[in-house]
mmCIF file of C-alpha atoms in Angstrom:
data_model
loop_
_atom_site.group_PDB
_atom_site.id
_atom_site.type_symbol
_atom_site.label_atom_id
_atom_site.label_comp_id
_atom_site.label_asym_id
_atom_site.label_seq_id
_atom_site.Cartn_x
_atom_site.Cartn_y
_atom_site.Cartn_z
ATOM 1 C CA MET A 1 0.000 0.000 0.000
ATOM 2 C CA ALA A 2 1.332 3.410 -0.914
ATOM 3 C CA PRO A 3 2.600 5.187 2.218
ATOM 4 C CA GLN A 4 0.989 8.495 1.213
ATOM 5 C CA LYS A 5 -2.442 6.860 1.721
ATOM 6 C CA MET A 6 -1.571 5.938 5.287
ATOM 7 C CA LYS A 7 -1.730 8.241 8.303
ATOM 8 C CA LYS A 8 1.445 9.806 9.598
ATOM 9 C CA ASP A 9 1.482 10.578 13.318
ATOM 10 C CA SER A 10 3.564 10.001 16.424
ATOM 11 C CA GLY A 11 4.506 6.496 17.449
ATOM 12 C CA ILE A 12 6.319 3.592 15.891
ATOM 13 C CA LEU A 13 5.954 3.043 12.164
ATOM 14 C CA LEU A 14 6.283 -0.716 11.805
ATOM 15 C CA GLN A 15 6.940 -2.807 8.727
ATOM 16 C CA LEU A 16 6.181 -6.515 9.138
ATOM 17 C CA GLY A 17 8.424 -8.859 7.222
ATOM 18 C CA HIS A 18 11.523 -8.279 5.172
ATOM 19 C CA THR A 19 10.272 -6.615 2.008
ATOM 20 C CA THR A 20 11.955 -4.300 -0.431
ATOM 21 C CA PRO A 21 12.017 -1.462 -0.877
ATOM 22 C CA ARG A 22 11.941 -0.555 2.778
ATOM 23 C CA GLN A 23 9.757 2.382 3.711
ATOM 24 C CA ARG A 24 11.726 5.349 5.065
ATOM 25 C CA GLY A 25 11.218 5.817 8.808
ATOM 26 C CA PHE A 26 9.767 2.353 9.384
ATOM 27 C CA GLN A 27 11.127 -0.086 11.943
ATOM 28 C CA VAL A 28 11.267 -3.603 10.443
ATOM 29 C CA TYR A 29 10.105 -6.613 12.445
ATOM 30 C CA ASP A 30 11.201 -9.762 10.666
ATOM 31 C CA GLY A 31 10.639 -12.199 13.533
ATOM 32 C CA ASN A 32 8.332 -15.203 13.491
ATOM 33 C CA LEU A 33 4.943 -13.616 12.788
ATOM 34 C CA GLU A 34 3.168 -16.764 13.985
ATOM 35 C CA LYS A 35 4.693 -16.537 17.483
ATOM 36 C CA PHE A 36 2.930 -14.217 19.913
ATOM 37 C CA PRO A 37 3.335 -11.779 21.563
ATOM 38 C CA TYR A 38 5.437 -9.547 19.349
ATOM 39 C CA PRO A 39 8.161 -7.524 21.131
ATOM 40 C CA PHE A 40 6.111 -4.334 21.350
ATOM 41 C CA LYS A 41 4.121 -2.776 24.168
ATOM 42 C CA ASN A 42 0.361 -2.373 24.109
ATOM 43 C CA ASN A 43 -0.736 0.713 22.140
ATOM 44 C CA GLU A 44 2.843 1.542 21.127
ATOM 45 C CA VAL A 45 2.630 1.407 17.329
ATOM 46 C CA HIS A 46 0.980 4.042 15.179
ATOM 47 C CA LEU A 47 1.107 2.323 11.812
ATOM 48 C CA ILE A 48 1.673 -1.267 10.713
ATOM 49 C CA ASN A 49 2.517 -1.911 7.087
ATOM 50 C CA ALA A 50 2.053 -5.604 6.261
ATOM 51 C CA PRO A 51 2.736 -6.031 2.545
ATOM 52 C CA HIS A 52 2.189 -9.578 1.335
ATOM 53 C CA ILE A 53 2.332 -11.057 4.830
ATOM 54 C CA ILE A 54 -1.166 -12.276 5.728
ATOM 55 C CA GLU A 55 -1.316 -14.909 2.984
ATOM 56 C CA HIS A 56 1.678 -16.606 4.655
ATOM 57 C CA ILE A 57 0.046 -16.798 8.122
ATOM 58 C CA ASN A 58 -1.541 -20.166 8.896
ATOM 59 C CA TYR A 59 -5.318 -19.909 8.625
ATOM 60 C CA LYS A 60 -5.688 -21.565 12.052
ATOM 61 C CA ILE A 61 -4.081 -18.547 13.736
ATOM 62 C CA ILE A 62 -4.956 -15.730 11.324
ATOM 63 C CA TRP A 63 -7.329 -14.122 13.870
ATOM 64 C CA LYS A 64 -4.549 -14.258 16.501
ATOM 65 C CA PHE A 65 -2.333 -12.366 14.049
ATOM 66 C CA PHE A 66 -4.942 -9.611 13.671
ATOM 67 C CA ASP A 67 -5.521 -9.595 17.455
ATOM 68 C CA GLU A 68 -1.783 -9.106 18.031
ATOM 69 C CA CYS A 69 -1.689 -6.202 15.579
ATOM 70 C CA TRP A 70 -4.726 -4.752 17.401
ATOM 71 C CA ARG A 71 -2.892 -5.072 20.752
ATOM 72 C CA ILE A 72 0.214 -3.150 19.710
ATOM 73 C CA LEU A 73 -1.594 -0.447 17.704
ATOM 74 C CA LYS A 74 -2.667 2.835 19.249
ATOM 75 C CA ALA A 75 -6.399 3.581 19.159
ATOM 76 C CA SER A 76 -5.717 6.052 16.333
ATOM 77 C CA GLY A 77 -3.436 3.604 14.523
ATOM 78 C CA GLN A 78 -3.812 1.853 11.208
ATOM 79 C CA LEU A 79 -2.995 -1.544 9.766
ATOM 80 C CA ALA A 80 -2.279 -1.579 6.028
ATOM 81 C CA VAL A 81 -2.356 -5.036 4.460
ATOM 82 C CA SER A 82 -1.876 -6.234 0.924
ATOM 83 C CA CYS A 83 -2.067 -9.749 -0.428
ATOM 84 C CA PRO A 84 -2.790 -11.642 -3.628
ATOM 85 C CA TYR A 85 -6.490 -12.020 -4.340
ATOM 86 C CA ALA A 86 -7.953 -15.420 -3.406
ATOM 87 C CA GLY A 87 -8.021 -17.664 -6.454
ATOM 88 C CA SER A 88 -5.669 -15.503 -8.502
ATOM 89 C CA SER A 89 -2.611 -16.913 -10.219
ATOM 90 C CA ALA A 90 -0.546 -14.710 -7.874
ATOM 91 C CA PHE A 91 -2.011 -16.579 -4.903
ATOM 92 C CA PHE A 92 -1.566 -20.065 -6.359
ATOM 93 C CA SER A 93 1.890 -19.493 -7.841
ATOM 94 C CA ASP A 94 3.643 -19.326 -4.445
ATOM 95 C CA PRO A 95 3.487 -22.647 -2.574
ATOM 96 C CA THR A 96 3.997 -20.855 0.767
ATOM 97 C CA HIS A 97 0.638 -19.052 0.478
ATOM 98 C CA CYS A 98 -1.682 -20.771 2.948
ATOM 99 C CA THR A 99 -4.484 -18.280 3.713
ATOM 100 C CA ALA A 100 -6.574 -16.761 0.935
ATOM 101 C CA PHE A 101 -8.326 -13.375 1.164
ATOM 102 C CA SER A 102 -11.051 -11.789 -0.912
ATOM 103 C CA GLU A 103 -12.631 -8.391 -0.362
ATOM 104 C CA LYS A 104 -15.259 -10.112 1.814
ATOM 105 C CA SER A 105 -12.669 -11.647 4.161
ATOM 106 C CA PHE A 106 -12.131 -8.369 6.006
ATOM 107 C CA ALA A 107 -15.813 -8.290 7.026
ATOM 108 C CA TYR A 108 -14.917 -10.966 9.604
ATOM 109 C CA LEU A 109 -12.899 -8.284 11.435
ATOM 110 C CA ASP A 110 -15.476 -5.468 11.485
ATOM 111 C CA PRO A 111 -18.511 -5.608 13.832
ATOM 112 C CA ASP A 112 -20.491 -3.539 11.299
ATOM 113 C CA TYR A 113 -20.702 -6.676 9.130
ATOM 114 C CA ALA A 114 -22.559 -9.930 9.905
ATOM 115 C CA PRO A 115 -19.562 -12.295 9.400
ATOM 116 C CA TYR A 116 -17.838 -10.690 12.420
ATOM 117 C CA GLN A 117 -20.218 -12.614 14.700
ATOM 118 C CA ILE A 118 -18.745 -15.961 13.584
ATOM 119 C CA TYR A 119 -15.238 -15.626 15.096
ATOM 120 C CA LYS A 120 -15.393 -12.312 17.002
ATOM 121 C CA PRO A 121 -11.731 -11.295 16.842
ATOM 122 C CA LYS A 122 -10.632 -7.960 18.309
ATOM 123 C CA PRO A 123 -12.796 -5.360 16.531
ATOM 124 C CA TRP A 124 -11.544 -3.365 13.563
ATOM 125 C CA ARG A 125 -13.069 -0.747 11.312
ATOM 126 C CA ILE A 126 -12.588 -1.102 7.586
ATOM 127 C CA GLU A 127 -11.554 2.321 6.279
ATOM 128 C CA LYS A 128 -13.971 3.863 3.785
ATOM 129 C CA GLY A 129 -13.190 2.837 0.226
ATOM 130 C CA ASN A 130 -11.493 -0.381 1.300
ATOM 131 C CA PRO A 131 -10.693 -3.085 0.455
ATOM 132 C CA VAL A 132 -9.295 -2.232 -2.964
ATOM 133 C CA TRP A 133 -8.824 -4.887 -5.626
ATOM 134 C CA HIS A 134 -6.285 -4.377 -8.400
ATOM 135 C CA THR A 135 -6.436 -5.991 -11.822
ATOM 136 C CA GLU A 136 -2.977 -7.527 -11.431
ATOM 137 C CA GLY A 137 -4.500 -9.718 -8.710
ATOM 138 C CA ASN A 138 -3.612 -7.843 -5.520
ATOM 139 C CA LEU A 139 -5.931 -6.806 -2.728
ATOM 140 C CA GLU A 140 -5.274 -3.947 -0.279
ATOM 141 C CA CYS A 141 -7.127 -2.994 2.875
ATOM 142 C CA LEU A 142 -6.667 -0.297 5.493
ATOM 143 C CA LEU A 143 -7.994 -1.144 8.967
ATOM 144 C CA MET A 144 -8.294 0.844 12.206
ATOM 145 C CA PRO A 145 -8.597 -0.806 15.633
ATOM 146 C CA ARG A 146 -11.807 -0.109 17.530
ATOM 147 C CA LYS A 147 -10.596 0.634 21.054
#
């Protein structure tokens, strides 16, 4: 997700995973993203950029991943995710992709949508105009924690 679309404010700017190019001013956390908790305090991070990370998180713990991001984000923070669209050749071409997302997947995180009631992870708000699907097969979504 383009950094100019994301909020800039005080607090840690965190990039999950080792991706290139690195965003200027972002701290990179390249630890095991399936092992919780992450080495950050509650409400310490202002922005999490997670480019092409969530499709690599095991589907059995995907809600724990979002809950951990919720824990470390400030109430005014944002989580920017991007991933290949479920069913696209971009998703199926990488054998390490294990969790598929469509634009409807993010409704499971937002209490304003009926699917949230199924798993009830920590509550998020899907930013207006999101998720965004791109013709090359990528999906982007900007989320804010509801705290």
